[in-house]
Amino acid sequence: MASSFREVLKSGKFVITSEIGPPKGTNIEKMLHHIDLLKDKVDALNVTDHQSSIMRFPSIGGCLTIKEQGGEPILQMTCRDRNRLALQAELLFAYTRGIRNVLCLTGDAVLVGDNKAAKGVFDLDSTQLLKTIRQMESGKDSGGNDLDGTVEFCAGAIVTPEAKPIEPQLIKFEKKVEAGAEFFQTQAIYDLDNFGKFTEYARQFPVKILAGIILLVSARMAKYMNENVPGILVPQNLIDELASAPKGEALNRGIEIAGRMIATLEKESICHGVHVMAIGREEMVPDILKAAGLAT
Amino acid sequence: MKSITKQKPFKEIEQQLDGFDRLYIAGCGTCTTMTKTGGREEVLEMRERLQELGKLVTGWIVIPTACDEMTEVAVKENNGAIQNAKCILVMSCALGVHKLSTYIDKPVIPALDTLFIGVEDSPGCFQEVCAQCGQCVLGETAGICPLTACHKGLLNGPCGGTDNGKCEVDKEKDCAWTLIYQRLKEQGRLDLMRKYHPPRDCNVAPRPRTIKIT
Ligand code: SF4
Ligand code: SF4
């Protein structure tokens, strides 16, 4: 069966994805609400996998819910917590339950999270996970053993266009393309000129690039990300723009900025789509899309 | 090459020694002397602290190299004081603890945690450079071990956490893959970084690892 997200990627339309952060606990109400709110407004919804190494409700659980509600899930899979047996087993399970999209990530270090004494597995890395998926599609597991019933996934990966130095990042990007990545969701970008240079280069590869857009809610958040989040660079003019917002208006200013960026990316065909992350404020995603003129 | 150790918190040592009122202390004249964790000075300091706790220290020794064969001789020569003790507190690395436990028929208790096998970069600064994986890739990574120097042990290039040449787990720590990239670039061998490394065989030599040289 063809993947419907894959078809959207191929259609040439400006693709919109967003993401859901599962709860830390069994109270899934907010997650259900976010899924309900977003599933028809975007082409697919990622569910994060213990983001920032913080133990949470699993990605696969969120993906099944999205599926049940008629949305299109993207299963995020990091290599931090499972060895190759567990990763492959989850792919088999996901496939049988109609999940057709996987985002392959190495995963953050255990040390940045909230269970700091846990073992970081990293039996595979993101590139090897992509290869493993393609191998499973050919009917063999990573040990070369036959599968009774195979999988088929639209597989994606991430890339950090603002990484410094950039060349090692691009080498890794090309390895992921070669390993079978069909789409890339990027780390958050804010400098569209610099991002344009990256997509110019990426155009030579048969992959779709979805620009990562993280909603800025205050000048403080922007500065914090500049100092603490690898590969994110919010330019000073955007920080000033947020800082100049009247009291209580910074969030709206952030929505405006995100909307404006998305609109430019689309109008100037800088990339194939966007991946909107509103970390903890998922209910703002429709407003961002509206500000971008993309609301359906 | 040095076996790098650090002293356990004294509380933990105290707990391990609970119920042993008489003990013997053994340090090591090689690695733990070098790292100041189990040489003569540290052994004597330990003796003093234990005496303050009301323990009787029946004797002490700094074995020249606790992990080698001569340890058996040292144990025999000090048999009296050792027999007089109820346990042996060992201030060598775990290799020495293991060796001593094969010669002494009494509880052997480590006072140190063995951290890694490292080399001395600059005086007093030790670094882990090899994790003895059994499948060396240094020839393709410009002599920098991605399994050891990269926090996640990645084989195919940097993760997304790398930032201006530093690692996501510690802004003071170099990102191994940036170092590998720079050195390969200098050597004109960047094509090596483009090569795909398949998943490692984690059981090249299954644990427990043994080898017999014939
Ligand atoms: S690859 Fe690294 S851990 Fe393995 S043998 Fe070589 S230096 Fe040691
Ligand atoms: S930042 Fe560099 S050294 Fe640290 S885990 Fe990532 S690739 Fe490895």
Short mmCIF file of C-alpha atoms and ligand atoms in Angstrom, two decimals:
data_model
loop_
_atom_site.label_atom_id
_atom_site.label_comp_id
_atom_site.label_asym_id
_atom_site.label_seq_id
_atom_site.Cartn_x
_atom_site.Cartn_y
_atom_site.Cartn_z
CA MET A 1 0.00 0.00 0.00
CA ALA A 2 1.34 3.39 -0.91
CA SER A 3 1.93 5.85 1.88
CA SER A 4 -0.43 8.75 1.82
CA PHE A 5 2.12 11.09 3.39
CA ARG A 6 4.56 9.95 0.73
CA GLU A 7 1.98 10.88 -1.88
CA VAL A 8 1.60 14.32 -0.34
CA LEU A 9 5.37 14.73 -0.44
CA LYS A 10 5.38 13.77 -4.11
CA SER A 11 2.38 15.93 -5.00
CA GLY A 12 4.40 19.13 -5.09
CA LYS A 13 2.09 20.83 -2.60
CA PHE A 14 3.62 22.88 0.21
CA VAL A 15 3.73 20.27 2.96
CA ILE A 16 2.80 21.05 6.55
CA THR A 17 3.68 18.83 9.47
CA SER A 18 3.54 19.52 13.15
CA GLU A 19 4.18 17.57 16.29
CA ILE A 20 2.61 16.29 19.44
CA GLY A 21 4.44 15.90 22.73
CA PRO A 22 2.99 13.00 24.75
CA PRO A 23 2.33 13.46 28.48
CA LYS A 24 4.56 12.53 31.35
CA GLY A 25 2.06 10.18 32.88
CA THR A 26 -1.21 8.55 31.96
CA ASN A 27 -3.25 11.71 31.68
CA ILE A 28 -3.58 11.79 27.91
CA GLU A 29 -6.36 14.33 27.75
CA LYS A 30 -4.27 17.23 26.57
CA MET A 31 -2.60 15.04 23.95
CA LEU A 32 -5.99 13.88 22.68
CA HIS A 33 -7.12 17.48 22.48
CA HIS A 34 -4.03 18.51 20.51
CA ILE A 35 -4.44 15.59 18.13
CA ASP A 36 -8.07 16.47 17.60
CA LEU A 37 -7.19 20.10 16.99
CA LEU A 38 -4.37 19.49 14.53
CA LYS A 39 -5.01 16.25 12.67
CA ASP A 40 -7.03 17.84 9.88
CA LYS A 41 -4.98 21.01 9.66
CA VAL A 42 -1.65 19.42 8.74
CA ASP A 43 -0.47 16.71 6.37
CA ALA A 44 1.07 14.63 9.13
CA LEU A 45 1.77 14.79 12.84
CA ASN A 46 5.00 13.66 14.48
CA VAL A 47 4.86 12.23 17.95
CA THR A 48 8.07 12.88 19.85
CA ASP A 49 10.04 10.03 21.39
CA HIS A 50 11.09 10.93 24.94
CA GLN A 51 12.10 14.35 23.66
CA SER A 52 15.20 15.75 25.37
CA SER A 53 15.57 12.32 27.01
CA ILE A 54 12.63 13.04 29.29
CA MET A 55 10.72 9.82 29.99
CA ARG A 56 7.16 10.08 28.67
CA PHE A 57 4.25 8.24 27.15
CA PRO A 58 5.64 6.56 24.01
CA SER A 59 5.59 7.88 20.48
CA ILE A 60 3.92 4.73 19.21
CA GLY A 61 1.03 5.28 21.65
CA GLY A 62 0.43 8.77 20.32
CA CYS A 63 0.74 7.55 16.73
CA LEU A 64 -1.91 4.86 17.23
CA THR A 65 -4.27 7.47 18.62
CA ILE A 66 -3.70 9.76 15.64
CA LYS A 67 -4.35 6.84 13.34
CA GLU A 68 -7.54 5.91 15.16
CA GLN A 69 -8.74 9.48 14.82
CA GLY A 70 -8.12 9.50 11.10
CA GLY A 71 -4.90 11.51 11.09
CA GLU A 72 -1.53 10.71 9.55
CA PRO A 73 1.14 9.96 12.15
CA ILE A 74 4.91 10.13 11.84
CA LEU A 75 6.54 7.78 14.32
CA GLN A 76 9.65 9.35 15.79
CA MET A 77 12.26 6.76 16.65
CA THR A 78 15.45 7.53 18.46
CA CYS A 79 18.28 5.05 18.90
CA ARG A 80 18.87 6.06 22.49
CA ASP A 81 16.60 3.62 24.28
CA ARG A 82 16.36 0.46 22.21
CA ASN A 83 18.79 -1.94 20.65
CA ARG A 84 18.30 -3.19 17.11
CA LEU A 85 15.96 -6.00 18.16
CA ALA A 86 13.59 -3.65 19.95
CA LEU A 87 13.69 -1.05 17.16
CA GLN A 88 12.86 -3.61 14.49
CA ALA A 89 10.13 -5.17 16.60
CA GLU A 90 8.50 -1.77 17.01
CA LEU A 91 8.66 -1.18 13.27
CA LEU A 92 6.91 -4.51 12.67
CA PHE A 93 4.21 -3.61 15.16
CA ALA A 94 3.80 -0.07 13.80
CA TYR A 95 3.38 -1.42 10.28
CA THR A 96 0.67 -3.88 11.29
CA ARG A 97 -1.22 -1.00 12.87
CA GLY A 98 -1.18 1.16 9.77
CA ILE A 99 1.66 3.49 10.68
CA ARG A 100 3.53 4.27 7.48
CA ASN A 101 5.91 7.10 8.34
CA VAL A 102 9.02 7.02 10.49
CA LEU A 103 11.41 9.76 11.46
CA CYS A 104 14.82 8.31 12.32
CA LEU A 105 16.88 10.13 14.91
CA THR A 106 20.00 9.34 16.88
CA GLY A 107 18.40 10.81 19.98
CA ASP A 108 19.58 13.19 22.65
CA ALA A 109 22.04 12.01 25.27
CA VAL A 110 20.51 10.44 28.37
CA LEU A 111 22.44 12.99 30.40
CA VAL A 112 20.34 15.94 29.22
CA GLY A 113 17.13 14.29 30.43
CA ASP A 114 15.38 13.40 33.66
CA ASN A 115 16.62 9.84 34.18
CA LYS A 116 20.29 10.67 34.11
CA ALA A 117 21.54 7.31 35.37
CA ALA A 118 19.91 5.34 32.53
CA LYS A 119 21.91 3.47 29.92
CA GLY A 120 22.16 5.21 26.56
CA VAL A 121 21.88 2.40 24.04
CA PHE A 122 22.90 3.75 20.61
CA ASP A 123 23.27 0.22 19.25
CA LEU A 124 22.36 1.83 15.91
CA ASP A 125 22.67 5.44 14.80
CA SER A 126 20.15 7.36 12.66
CA THR A 127 21.86 6.39 9.41
CA GLN A 128 21.98 2.73 10.37
CA LEU A 129 18.32 2.82 11.41
CA LEU A 130 17.37 4.16 7.98
CA LYS A 131 19.37 1.38 6.32
CA THR A 132 17.78 -1.18 8.60
CA ILE A 133 14.31 -0.03 7.50
CA ARG A 134 15.25 -0.41 3.85
CA GLN A 135 16.70 -3.83 4.56
CA MET A 136 13.50 -4.88 6.34
CA GLU A 137 11.55 -3.73 3.31
CA SER A 138 13.56 -6.16 1.25
CA GLY A 139 12.39 -8.95 3.55
CA LYS A 140 15.39 -9.35 5.83
CA ASP A 141 16.07 -8.22 9.36
CA SER A 142 19.36 -6.61 10.38
CA GLY A 143 20.85 -10.02 11.03
CA GLY A 144 20.04 -11.09 7.47
CA ASN A 145 17.22 -13.40 8.55
CA ASP A 146 14.00 -13.76 6.56
CA LEU A 147 10.91 -11.85 7.68
CA ASP A 148 7.49 -13.44 7.42
CA GLY A 149 5.73 -10.37 6.09
CA THR A 150 7.66 -7.17 5.44
CA VAL A 151 7.22 -3.47 6.10
CA GLU A 152 7.04 -0.37 3.95
CA PHE A 153 7.76 3.05 5.36
CA CYS A 154 8.14 6.59 4.20
CA ALA A 155 11.32 7.29 6.14
CA GLY A 156 12.67 10.65 7.12
CA ALA A 157 15.48 12.15 9.13
CA ILE A 158 16.62 15.46 10.51
CA VAL A 159 19.32 17.92 9.57
CA THR A 160 20.69 21.06 11.24
CA PRO A 161 21.30 23.71 8.58
CA GLU A 162 22.78 26.15 11.12
CA ALA A 163 25.36 23.71 12.50
CA LYS A 164 28.88 25.01 12.80
CA PRO A 165 30.99 23.79 11.17
CA ILE A 166 28.46 22.89 8.50
CA GLU A 167 30.48 20.45 6.40
CA PRO A 168 30.36 17.45 8.80
CA GLN A 169 26.60 17.99 9.03
CA LEU A 170 26.26 17.95 5.24
CA ILE A 171 28.34 14.80 4.98
CA LYS A 172 25.98 13.16 7.45
CA PHE A 173 22.98 14.53 5.54
CA GLU A 174 24.25 12.89 2.36
CA LYS A 175 24.82 9.62 4.19
CA LYS A 176 21.21 9.72 5.38
CA VAL A 177 19.99 10.39 1.84
CA GLU A 178 22.02 7.46 0.63
CA ALA A 179 20.67 5.30 3.45
CA GLY A 180 17.12 5.93 2.25
CA ALA A 181 15.77 9.13 3.82
CA GLU A 182 12.97 10.56 1.70
CA PHE A 183 12.24 13.69 3.67
CA PHE A 184 14.05 15.88 6.18
CA GLN A 185 12.57 17.96 8.95
CA THR A 186 15.17 20.51 9.90
CA GLN A 187 16.23 21.86 13.26
CA ALA A 188 14.54 25.23 13.79
CA ILE A 189 15.70 27.86 11.33
CA TYR A 190 15.29 31.62 11.62
CA ASP A 191 17.75 33.05 9.12
CA LEU A 192 16.03 32.49 5.79
CA ASP A 193 19.00 33.61 3.68
CA ASN A 194 21.26 31.07 5.29
CA PHE A 195 18.54 28.43 5.07
CA GLY A 196 18.10 29.25 1.38
CA LYS A 197 21.75 28.43 0.80
CA PHE A 198 21.20 25.04 2.38
CA THR A 199 18.10 24.22 0.31
CA GLU A 200 19.92 25.39 -2.81
CA TYR A 201 22.56 22.75 -2.08
CA ALA A 202 19.99 20.11 -1.03
CA ARG A 203 18.08 20.48 -4.29
CA GLN A 204 20.48 18.10 -6.03
CA PHE A 205 19.16 15.22 -3.91
CA PRO A 206 15.82 13.46 -4.41
CA VAL A 207 14.51 14.42 -0.97
CA LYS A 208 11.94 16.84 0.43
CA ILE A 209 13.05 19.48 2.91
CA LEU A 210 10.59 20.68 5.54
CA ALA A 211 11.86 23.73 7.39
CA GLY A 212 11.69 23.48 11.18
CA ILE A 213 9.71 26.37 12.67
CA ILE A 214 9.74 26.72 16.45
CA LEU A 215 7.29 29.25 17.82
CA LEU A 216 9.13 31.97 19.74
CA VAL A 217 7.09 33.11 22.71
CA SER A 218 9.41 35.76 24.12
CA ALA A 219 12.75 37.47 23.61
CA ARG A 220 13.96 35.54 26.62
CA MET A 221 13.15 32.22 25.00
CA ALA A 222 14.99 33.28 21.85
CA LYS A 223 18.09 34.20 23.83
CA TYR A 224 17.86 31.01 25.83
CA MET A 225 17.76 28.91 22.66
CA ASN A 226 20.71 30.79 21.20
CA GLU A 227 22.75 29.98 24.27
CA ASN A 228 21.57 26.47 25.00
CA VAL A 229 20.19 24.69 21.98
CA PRO A 230 22.79 23.39 19.54
CA GLY A 231 22.26 24.46 15.96
CA ILE A 232 19.66 27.18 16.63
CA LEU A 233 20.45 30.78 15.86
CA VAL A 234 17.78 33.44 16.31
CA PRO A 235 19.03 36.66 14.65
CA GLN A 236 19.14 39.84 16.73
CA ASN A 237 16.45 41.61 14.66
CA LEU A 238 13.90 38.93 15.61
CA ILE A 239 14.90 39.14 19.28
CA ASP A 240 14.42 42.92 19.08
CA GLU A 241 11.08 42.48 17.38
CA LEU A 242 9.88 40.24 20.21
CA ALA A 243 11.31 42.52 22.88
CA SER A 244 9.53 45.53 21.41
CA ALA A 245 6.11 43.87 21.64
CA PRO A 246 3.78 45.54 24.19
CA LYS A 247 3.32 43.67 27.45
CA GLY A 248 1.35 40.48 26.96
CA GLU A 249 1.75 40.68 23.19
CA ALA A 250 5.02 38.74 22.76
CA LEU A 251 3.25 35.48 22.02
CA ASN A 252 1.20 37.10 19.27
CA ARG A 253 4.35 38.66 17.92
CA GLY A 254 5.93 35.21 17.88
CA ILE A 255 2.95 33.81 15.99
CA GLU A 256 3.27 36.66 13.50
CA ILE A 257 6.98 35.99 13.01
CA ALA A 258 6.42 32.27 12.48
CA GLY A 259 3.55 32.95 10.07
CA ARG A 260 5.60 35.45 8.13
CA MET A 261 8.53 33.06 7.82
CA ILE A 262 6.32 30.23 6.62
CA ALA A 263 4.63 32.51 4.08
CA THR A 264 8.02 33.58 2.70
CA LEU A 265 9.28 30.00 2.53
CA GLU A 266 6.23 29.05 0.54
CA LYS A 267 6.00 32.08 -1.72
CA GLU A 268 9.65 31.97 -2.66
CA SER A 269 9.66 28.17 -2.92
CA ILE A 270 12.68 28.03 -0.63
CA CYS A 271 11.78 24.53 0.54
CA HIS A 272 9.08 21.89 0.13
CA GLY A 273 7.21 22.53 3.33
CA VAL A 274 7.43 23.26 7.02
CA HIS A 275 7.48 21.35 10.26
CA VAL A 276 5.85 23.53 12.91
CA MET A 277 6.86 22.94 16.53
CA ALA A 278 5.00 24.83 19.20
CA ILE A 279 6.53 22.86 22.08
CA GLY A 280 3.89 22.86 24.82
CA ARG A 281 1.64 25.33 22.98
CA GLU A 282 0.29 23.06 20.29
CA GLU A 283 -3.03 24.88 20.39
CA MET A 284 -1.27 27.86 18.75
CA VAL A 285 -0.41 25.93 15.58
CA PRO A 286 -3.69 26.77 13.81
CA ASP A 287 -3.05 30.46 14.53
CA ILE A 288 0.45 30.19 13.08
CA LEU A 289 -0.94 28.59 9.94
CA LYS A 290 -3.58 31.27 9.70
CA ALA A 291 -0.92 33.97 10.05
CA ALA A 292 0.94 32.25 7.21
CA GLY A 293 -2.16 32.32 5.06
CA LEU A 294 -2.19 28.54 4.98
CA ALA A 295 -5.21 27.77 7.13
CA THR A 296 -7.61 25.33 5.60
CA MET B 1 48.58 3.33 29.85
CA LYS B 2 47.00 3.68 33.24
CA SER B 3 44.05 2.24 34.99
CA ILE B 4 42.20 5.33 36.15
CA THR B 5 40.48 5.20 39.52
CA LYS B 6 38.83 7.45 42.02
CA GLN B 7 38.29 6.88 45.69
CA LYS B 8 34.80 5.81 46.68
CA PRO B 9 32.91 8.17 48.98
CA PHE B 10 34.17 7.45 52.50
CA LYS B 11 30.62 6.70 53.62
CA GLU B 12 30.44 3.84 51.14
CA ILE B 13 33.78 2.47 52.32
CA GLU B 14 32.52 2.69 55.87
CA GLN B 15 29.36 0.76 54.96
CA GLN B 16 31.32 -1.95 53.20
CA LEU B 17 33.52 -2.33 56.27
CA ASP B 18 30.59 -2.61 58.61
CA GLY B 19 31.15 -5.57 60.90
CA PHE B 20 34.87 -5.81 60.17
CA ASP B 21 36.72 -4.41 63.16
CA ARG B 22 40.19 -5.55 62.03
CA LEU B 23 41.46 -5.01 58.53
CA TYR B 24 44.52 -4.91 56.32
CA ILE B 25 45.09 -2.26 53.64
CA ALA B 26 46.73 -2.89 50.27
CA GLY B 27 47.64 -0.13 47.82
CA CYS B 28 49.41 -0.29 44.48
CA GLY B 29 52.72 1.23 43.43
CA THR B 30 51.78 1.66 39.79
CA CYS B 31 48.57 3.21 38.49
CA THR B 32 46.94 4.25 41.75
CA THR B 33 50.20 5.76 42.97
CA MET B 34 50.35 7.78 39.77
CA THR B 35 46.74 8.95 40.12
CA LYS B 36 47.17 9.57 43.87
CA THR B 37 44.30 7.28 44.77
CA GLY B 38 46.10 4.30 46.28
CA GLY B 39 49.79 5.04 46.75
CA ARG B 40 51.72 5.16 50.04
CA GLU B 41 50.35 8.53 51.08
CA GLU B 42 46.72 7.61 50.42
CA VAL B 43 47.08 4.24 52.14
CA LEU B 44 48.46 5.92 55.27
CA GLU B 45 45.71 8.51 55.19
CA MET B 46 43.12 5.77 54.90
CA ARG B 47 44.71 3.95 57.84
CA GLU B 48 44.39 7.06 59.94
CA ARG B 49 40.75 7.65 59.02
CA LEU B 50 39.86 4.05 59.76
CA GLN B 51 41.65 4.16 63.08
CA GLU B 52 39.61 7.23 63.94
CA LEU B 53 36.55 5.09 63.27
CA GLY B 54 37.84 2.66 65.87
CA LYS B 55 39.04 0.02 63.41
CA LEU B 56 42.22 -1.91 64.05
CA VAL B 57 44.55 -1.85 61.05
CA THR B 58 46.67 -4.99 61.34
CA GLY B 59 49.06 -3.85 58.64
CA TRP B 60 49.41 -2.27 55.22
CA ILE B 61 51.37 -2.65 52.04
CA VAL B 62 51.86 -0.93 48.73
CA ILE B 63 52.27 -3.80 46.27
CA PRO B 64 54.60 -2.78 43.39
CA THR B 65 52.05 -3.72 40.70
CA ALA B 66 48.95 -5.23 42.25
CA CYS B 67 47.69 -6.81 39.04
CA ASP B 68 50.79 -8.88 38.30
CA GLU B 69 52.09 -12.25 39.47
CA MET B 70 54.43 -10.87 42.16
CA THR B 71 51.37 -10.00 44.19
CA GLU B 72 51.23 -13.61 45.36
CA VAL B 73 54.70 -13.27 46.84
CA ALA B 74 53.78 -10.02 48.58
CA VAL B 75 50.71 -11.66 50.07
CA LYS B 76 52.78 -14.61 51.37
CA GLU B 77 55.37 -12.33 52.96
CA ASN B 78 52.67 -10.47 54.85
CA ASN B 79 50.61 -13.46 55.71
CA GLY B 80 50.74 -12.87 59.47
CA ALA B 81 49.18 -9.42 59.42
CA ILE B 82 46.70 -10.48 56.74
CA GLN B 83 45.58 -13.50 58.74
CA ASN B 84 45.12 -11.22 61.70
CA ALA B 85 42.62 -9.11 59.77
CA LYS B 86 39.01 -9.92 58.98
CA CYS B 87 39.10 -8.32 55.54
CA ILE B 88 41.40 -6.60 53.08
CA LEU B 89 40.66 -3.08 51.91
CA VAL B 90 42.20 -2.67 48.46
CA MET B 91 43.34 0.66 47.07
CA SER B 92 44.38 -0.58 43.63
CA CYS B 93 42.22 -0.68 40.52
CA ALA B 94 39.73 -3.52 40.12
CA LEU B 95 42.37 -5.64 38.35
CA GLY B 96 44.38 -5.64 41.58
CA VAL B 97 41.27 -6.34 43.66
CA HIS B 98 40.59 -9.31 41.43
CA LYS B 99 44.17 -10.56 41.67
CA LEU B 100 44.25 -10.25 45.46
CA SER B 101 40.97 -12.09 45.80
CA THR B 102 42.53 -15.10 44.10
CA TYR B 103 45.34 -15.27 46.70
CA ILE B 104 43.53 -14.31 49.89
CA ASP B 105 40.85 -16.37 51.48
CA LYS B 106 39.15 -13.39 53.13
CA PRO B 107 36.69 -10.74 52.02
CA VAL B 108 38.41 -8.33 49.63
CA ILE B 109 36.85 -4.87 49.54
CA PRO B 110 37.57 -2.17 46.96
CA ALA B 111 38.15 1.34 48.25
CA LEU B 112 38.28 2.73 44.72
CA ASP B 113 36.05 2.86 41.67
CA THR B 114 37.81 1.87 38.46
CA LEU B 115 36.77 4.35 35.79
CA PHE B 116 38.65 3.63 32.60
CA ILE B 117 41.94 2.77 30.98
CA GLY B 118 43.49 6.06 30.00
CA VAL B 119 46.60 7.87 28.91
CA GLU B 120 48.14 10.96 30.48
CA ASP B 121 47.55 13.88 28.11
CA SER B 122 49.29 16.51 30.15
CA PRO B 123 50.66 16.11 33.67
CA GLY B 124 47.84 14.92 35.93
CA CYS B 125 45.26 14.89 33.17
CA PHE B 126 44.11 11.45 32.11
CA GLN B 127 41.90 10.67 29.16
CA GLU B 128 40.04 7.59 28.01
CA VAL B 129 41.02 6.97 24.41
CA CYS B 130 40.01 3.35 23.79
CA ALA B 131 37.13 1.28 25.10
CA GLN B 132 38.62 -2.04 23.94
CA CYS B 133 35.77 -2.72 21.52
CA GLY B 134 37.54 -5.49 19.68
CA GLN B 135 37.05 -4.02 16.20
CA CYS B 136 39.30 -1.01 15.78
CA VAL B 137 38.27 1.73 13.37
CA LEU B 138 41.03 4.22 14.20
CA GLY B 139 42.47 3.80 10.70
CA GLU B 140 39.35 5.40 9.27
CA THR B 141 38.81 8.05 11.91
CA ALA B 142 42.17 9.77 11.92
CA GLY B 143 43.30 8.08 15.12
CA ILE B 144 40.41 9.46 17.21
CA CYS B 145 38.13 6.77 18.57
CA PRO B 146 34.46 7.54 17.88
CA LEU B 147 33.35 4.85 20.31
CA THR B 148 35.22 6.41 23.18
CA ALA B 149 35.59 10.10 22.39
CA CYS B 150 32.01 10.52 21.08
CA HIS B 151 29.58 10.46 23.99
CA LYS B 152 27.13 8.29 22.02
CA GLY B 153 29.76 6.14 20.35
CA LEU B 154 28.49 7.07 16.90
CA LEU B 155 30.18 5.60 13.83
CA ASN B 156 28.66 7.62 11.00
CA GLY B 157 29.32 11.23 11.87
CA PRO B 158 28.12 13.87 14.29
CA CYS B 159 24.73 13.92 15.97
CA GLY B 160 22.51 16.99 15.96
CA GLY B 161 23.79 18.00 19.37
CA THR B 162 27.20 19.13 18.20
CA ASP B 163 27.70 22.87 18.65
CA ASN B 164 30.70 24.89 17.52
CA GLY B 165 32.93 21.89 17.96
CA LYS B 166 31.60 21.02 21.42
CA CYS B 167 29.51 18.08 22.60
CA GLU B 168 25.88 18.35 23.68
CA VAL B 169 26.60 16.76 27.04
CA ASP B 170 29.28 19.23 28.08
CA LYS B 171 30.18 22.60 26.59
CA GLU B 172 33.76 22.03 27.76
CA LYS B 173 34.08 18.74 25.92
CA ASP B 174 35.17 18.57 22.29
CA CYS B 175 32.78 16.90 19.87
CA ALA B 176 34.72 13.85 18.70
CA TRP B 177 33.23 14.05 15.22
CA THR B 178 34.30 17.64 14.75
CA LEU B 179 37.83 16.60 15.70
CA ILE B 180 37.71 13.61 13.37
CA TYR B 181 36.37 15.83 10.58
CA GLN B 182 39.12 18.41 11.07
CA ARG B 183 41.90 15.87 11.14
CA LEU B 184 40.60 13.91 8.14
CA LYS B 185 40.25 17.17 6.24
CA GLU B 186 43.83 18.14 7.05
CA GLN B 187 44.97 14.76 5.82
CA GLY B 188 42.91 15.08 2.63
CA ARG B 189 40.95 11.95 3.59
CA LEU B 190 37.42 13.32 4.05
CA ASP B 191 36.09 10.59 1.77
CA LEU B 192 36.56 8.25 4.75
CA MET B 193 33.91 10.20 6.60
CA ARG B 194 31.48 9.69 3.73
CA LYS B 195 31.83 5.94 4.03
CA TYR B 196 28.88 4.16 5.63
CA HIS B 197 29.74 2.13 8.71
CA PRO B 198 27.28 -0.71 9.30
CA PRO B 199 26.09 -1.45 12.85
CA ARG B 200 28.89 -2.77 15.02
CA ASP B 201 29.20 -6.37 16.06
CA CYS B 202 28.79 -6.02 19.81
CA ASN B 203 29.89 -9.58 20.30
CA VAL B 204 33.20 -9.73 18.44
CA ALA B 205 34.57 -11.24 21.60
CA PRO B 206 31.63 -12.17 23.83
CA ARG B 207 31.91 -11.49 27.53
CA PRO B 208 33.69 -12.71 29.52
CA ARG B 209 36.50 -12.01 27.10
CA THR B 210 39.43 -14.39 27.29
CA ILE B 211 42.33 -15.15 25.05
CA LYS B 212 45.06 -17.76 25.13
CA ILE B 213 48.35 -16.81 23.55
CA THR B 214 50.16 -19.88 22.26
S1 SF4 C 1 37.67 1.54 17.78
FE1 SF4 C 1 38.06 2.65 19.66
S2 SF4 C 1 37.39 1.29 21.30
FE2 SF4 C 1 37.61 0.06 19.47
S3 SF4 C 1 39.70 -0.76 19.65
FE3 SF4 C 1 39.81 1.10 18.35
S4 SF4 C 1 40.29 2.74 19.80
FE4 SF4 C 1 39.58 0.98 21.02
S1 SF4 C 2 28.08 16.12 20.03
FE1 SF4 C 2 29.72 15.02 18.97
S2 SF4 C 2 30.78 13.86 20.58
FE2 SF4 C 2 28.84 14.55 21.45
S3 SF4 C 2 27.47 12.83 21.11
FE3 SF4 C 2 27.20 14.19 19.35
S4 SF4 C 2 28.63 13.46 17.80
FE4 SF4 C 2 29.20 12.52 19.74
#
